[in-house]
């Protein structure tokens, strides 16, 4: 069965990088979003099997997206990506229910393995 992945990151280069990695995962459909507002709107329409979420984005950042999804009681696997070395950001994200955490710059093997694991492939 086809799995849906949403990638939300304001950097076109990063979106392309992640897409190029996860497109090798069998039977996935990938949708890209450039900010938190866009991806929340899309999730309200259809909940993906996995969300790969950037921390720092314009309009609505990653932590705000997590808060909103929690308030809406949306439960979905989320990989949170950040270059933020402050542990408070990571702690907040964990409290808000992320499944996995990936440090930026993203390493190919790490995100590929986490995507496979969270999609139960
Ligand atoms: Mg960013």
PDB file of C-alpha atoms and ligand atoms in Angstrom:
ATOM      1  CA  UNK A   1       0.000   0.000   0.000  1.00  0.00           C
ATOM      2  CA  UNK A   2       1.236   3.456  -0.851  1.00  0.00           C
ATOM      3  CA  UNK A   3       2.473   5.610   2.022  1.00  0.00           C
ATOM      4  CA  UNK A   4       2.276   9.389   2.078  1.00  0.00           C
ATOM      5  CA  UNK A   5       5.115  11.569   3.353  1.00  0.00           C
ATOM      6  CA  UNK A   6       4.884  15.321   3.889  1.00  0.00           C
ATOM      7  CA  UNK A   7       8.144  17.280   3.940  1.00  0.00           C
ATOM      8  CA  UNK A   8       7.974  20.786   5.420  1.00  0.00           C
ATOM      9  CA  UNK A   9      11.136  22.865   5.070  1.00  0.00           C
ATOM     10  CA  UNK A  10      11.649  26.433   3.861  1.00  0.00           C
ATOM     11  CA  UNK A  11      14.903  25.513   2.107  1.00  0.00           C
ATOM     12  CA  UNK A  12      14.401  24.230  -1.448  1.00  0.00           C
ATOM     13  CA  UNK A  13      17.837  22.609  -1.301  1.00  0.00           C
ATOM     14  CA  UNK A  14      16.954  20.706   1.881  1.00  0.00           C
ATOM     15  CA  UNK A  15      13.569  19.610   0.504  1.00  0.00           C
ATOM     16  CA  UNK A  16      15.277  18.303  -2.622  1.00  0.00           C
ATOM     17  CA  UNK A  17      17.913  16.545  -0.532  1.00  0.00           C
ATOM     18  CA  UNK A  18      15.312  14.794   1.657  1.00  0.00           C
ATOM     19  CA  UNK A  19      13.074  13.955  -1.315  1.00  0.00           C
ATOM     20  CA  UNK A  20      16.007  12.388  -3.150  1.00  0.00           C
ATOM     21  CA  UNK A  21      16.659  10.137  -0.155  1.00  0.00           C
ATOM     22  CA  UNK A  22      13.101   9.076   0.671  1.00  0.00           C
ATOM     23  CA  UNK A  23      12.047   8.530  -2.943  1.00  0.00           C
ATOM     24  CA  UNK A  24      14.144   5.350  -2.758  1.00  0.00           C
ATOM     25  CA  UNK A  25      11.815   4.028  -0.053  1.00  0.00           C
ATOM     26  CA  UNK A  26       9.368   1.608  -1.742  1.00  0.00           C
ATOM     27  CA  UNK A  27       5.888   2.915  -2.662  1.00  0.00           C
ATOM     28  CA  UNK A  28       5.938   6.356  -1.111  1.00  0.00           C
ATOM     29  CA  UNK A  29       4.219   9.488  -2.329  1.00  0.00           C
ATOM     30  CA  UNK A  30       6.018  12.683  -1.318  1.00  0.00           C
ATOM     31  CA  UNK A  31       4.528  16.156  -0.927  1.00  0.00           C
ATOM     32  CA  UNK A  32       6.655  19.237  -0.195  1.00  0.00           C
ATOM     33  CA  UNK A  33       5.656  22.340   1.781  1.00  0.00           C
ATOM     34  CA  UNK A  34       7.611  25.537   2.319  1.00  0.00           C
ATOM     35  CA  UNK A  35       6.295  26.571   5.736  1.00  0.00           C
ATOM     36  CA  UNK A  36       4.355  25.403   8.772  1.00  0.00           C
ATOM     37  CA  UNK A  37       1.098  27.068   7.777  1.00  0.00           C
ATOM     38  CA  UNK A  38       0.994  25.230   4.430  1.00  0.00           C
ATOM     39  CA  UNK A  39       1.663  21.839   5.949  1.00  0.00           C
ATOM     40  CA  UNK A  40      -0.910  22.226   8.751  1.00  0.00           C
ATOM     41  CA  UNK A  41      -3.536  23.101   6.128  1.00  0.00           C
ATOM     42  CA  UNK A  42      -2.581  19.991   4.144  1.00  0.00           C
ATOM     43  CA  UNK A  43      -2.644  17.746   7.241  1.00  0.00           C
ATOM     44  CA  UNK A  44      -6.153  18.976   8.093  1.00  0.00           C
ATOM     45  CA  UNK A  45      -7.214  17.766   4.625  1.00  0.00           C
ATOM     46  CA  UNK A  46      -5.339  14.462   4.741  1.00  0.00           C
ATOM     47  CA  UNK A  47      -3.144  13.059   7.486  1.00  0.00           C
ATOM     48  CA  UNK A  48       0.096  11.648   6.031  1.00  0.00           C
ATOM     49  CA  UNK A  49       1.772   8.423   7.163  1.00  0.00           C
ATOM     50  CA  UNK A  50       4.823  10.488   8.113  1.00  0.00           C
ATOM     51  CA  UNK A  51       5.740  14.142   8.542  1.00  0.00           C
ATOM     52  CA  UNK A  52       9.337  15.343   8.176  1.00  0.00           C
ATOM     53  CA  UNK A  53       9.339  18.747   9.841  1.00  0.00           C
ATOM     54  CA  UNK A  54      11.923  21.523   9.857  1.00  0.00           C
ATOM     55  CA  UNK A  55      12.320  23.602  13.011  1.00  0.00           C
ATOM     56  CA  UNK A  56      13.064  27.099  11.658  1.00  0.00           C
ATOM     57  CA  UNK A  57      10.561  28.224   9.005  1.00  0.00           C
ATOM     58  CA  UNK A  58       8.780  31.498   8.229  1.00  0.00           C
ATOM     59  CA  UNK A  59       5.081  32.136   8.971  1.00  0.00           C
ATOM     60  CA  UNK A  60       4.788  29.118  11.282  1.00  0.00           C
ATOM     61  CA  UNK A  61       7.820  27.309  12.726  1.00  0.00           C
ATOM     62  CA  UNK A  62       8.198  23.640  13.580  1.00  0.00           C
ATOM     63  CA  UNK A  63       7.378  23.916  17.283  1.00  0.00           C
ATOM     64  CA  UNK A  64       4.209  25.897  16.465  1.00  0.00           C
ATOM     65  CA  UNK A  65       3.182  23.156  14.029  1.00  0.00           C
ATOM     66  CA  UNK A  66       3.718  20.525  16.744  1.00  0.00           C
ATOM     67  CA  UNK A  67       1.636  22.553  19.230  1.00  0.00           C
ATOM     68  CA  UNK A  68      -1.192  22.941  16.722  1.00  0.00           C
ATOM     69  CA  UNK A  69      -1.216  19.246  15.798  1.00  0.00           C
ATOM     70  CA  UNK A  70      -1.288  18.345  19.486  1.00  0.00           C
ATOM     71  CA  UNK A  71      -4.175  20.758  20.160  1.00  0.00           C
ATOM     72  CA  UNK A  72      -6.066  19.209  17.230  1.00  0.00           C
ATOM     73  CA  UNK A  73      -5.352  15.706  18.627  1.00  0.00           C
ATOM     74  CA  UNK A  74      -3.659  14.651  15.409  1.00  0.00           C
ATOM     75  CA  UNK A  75      -1.500  11.646  16.056  1.00  0.00           C
ATOM     76  CA  UNK A  76       1.058  10.864  13.373  1.00  0.00           C
ATOM     77  CA  UNK A  77       4.736   9.895  13.156  1.00  0.00           C
ATOM     78  CA  UNK A  78       6.937  12.989  12.987  1.00  0.00           C
ATOM     79  CA  UNK A  79      10.663  13.378  12.319  1.00  0.00           C
ATOM     80  CA  UNK A  80      11.787  16.767  13.629  1.00  0.00           C
ATOM     81  CA  UNK A  81      14.867  18.250  11.911  1.00  0.00           C
ATOM     82  CA  UNK A  82      16.910  21.040  13.426  1.00  0.00           C
ATOM     83  CA  UNK A  83      20.380  22.527  13.512  1.00  0.00           C
ATOM     84  CA  UNK A  84      19.491  23.968  16.913  1.00  0.00           C
ATOM     85  CA  UNK A  85      22.012  22.691  19.415  1.00  0.00           C
ATOM     86  CA  UNK A  86      19.953  23.976  22.347  1.00  0.00           C
ATOM     87  CA  UNK A  87      18.489  21.038  24.202  1.00  0.00           C
ATOM     88  CA  UNK A  88      15.398  23.084  25.142  1.00  0.00           C
ATOM     89  CA  UNK A  89      14.140  22.982  21.534  1.00  0.00           C
ATOM     90  CA  UNK A  90      14.609  19.223  21.466  1.00  0.00           C
ATOM     91  CA  UNK A  91      12.930  18.804  24.879  1.00  0.00           C
ATOM     92  CA  UNK A  92       9.957  20.938  23.801  1.00  0.00           C
ATOM     93  CA  UNK A  93       9.613  18.928  20.595  1.00  0.00           C
ATOM     94  CA  UNK A  94       9.679  15.640  22.509  1.00  0.00           C
ATOM     95  CA  UNK A  95       7.038  16.944  24.938  1.00  0.00           C
ATOM     96  CA  UNK A  96       4.920  17.836  21.908  1.00  0.00           C
ATOM     97  CA  UNK A  97       5.054  14.267  20.687  1.00  0.00           C
ATOM     98  CA  UNK A  98       7.687  13.909  17.976  1.00  0.00           C
ATOM     99  CA  UNK A  99       8.724  10.358  17.137  1.00  0.00           C
ATOM    100  CA  UNK A 100      12.292  10.962  16.041  1.00  0.00           C
ATOM    101  CA  UNK A 101      14.839  13.729  16.003  1.00  0.00           C
ATOM    102  CA  UNK A 102      17.362  14.407  13.208  1.00  0.00           C
ATOM    103  CA  UNK A 103      20.235  16.869  13.443  1.00  0.00           C
ATOM    104  CA  UNK A 104      21.005  19.233  10.580  1.00  0.00           C
ATOM    105  CA  UNK A 105      22.992  18.944   8.408  1.00  0.00           C
ATOM    106  CA  UNK A 106      20.980  15.801   7.737  1.00  0.00           C
ATOM    107  CA  UNK A 107      22.904  12.589   7.164  1.00  0.00           C
ATOM    108  CA  UNK A 108      21.509  10.405   4.417  1.00  0.00           C
ATOM    109  CA  UNK A 109      21.706   7.023   6.193  1.00  0.00           C
ATOM    110  CA  UNK A 110      20.176   8.363   9.407  1.00  0.00           C
ATOM    111  CA  UNK A 111      17.052   9.849   7.851  1.00  0.00           C
ATOM    112  CA  UNK A 112      16.621   6.905   5.454  1.00  0.00           C
ATOM    113  CA  UNK A 113      16.661   4.436   8.374  1.00  0.00           C
ATOM    114  CA  UNK A 114      14.256   6.502  10.485  1.00  0.00           C
ATOM    115  CA  UNK A 115      11.803   6.871   7.587  1.00  0.00           C
ATOM    116  CA  UNK A 116      11.840   3.104   6.971  1.00  0.00           C
ATOM    117  CA  UNK A 117      11.386   2.392  10.675  1.00  0.00           C
ATOM    118  CA  UNK A 118       8.487   4.813  11.149  1.00  0.00           C
ATOM    119  CA  UNK A 119       6.706   3.544   8.042  1.00  0.00           C
ATOM    120  CA  UNK A 120       7.179  -0.017   9.371  1.00  0.00           C
ATOM    121  CA  UNK A 121       8.868  -1.137   6.186  1.00  0.00           C
TER     122      UNK A 121
HETATM  123 MG1  LIG B   1      14.477  26.142   7.945  1.00  0.00          MG
END
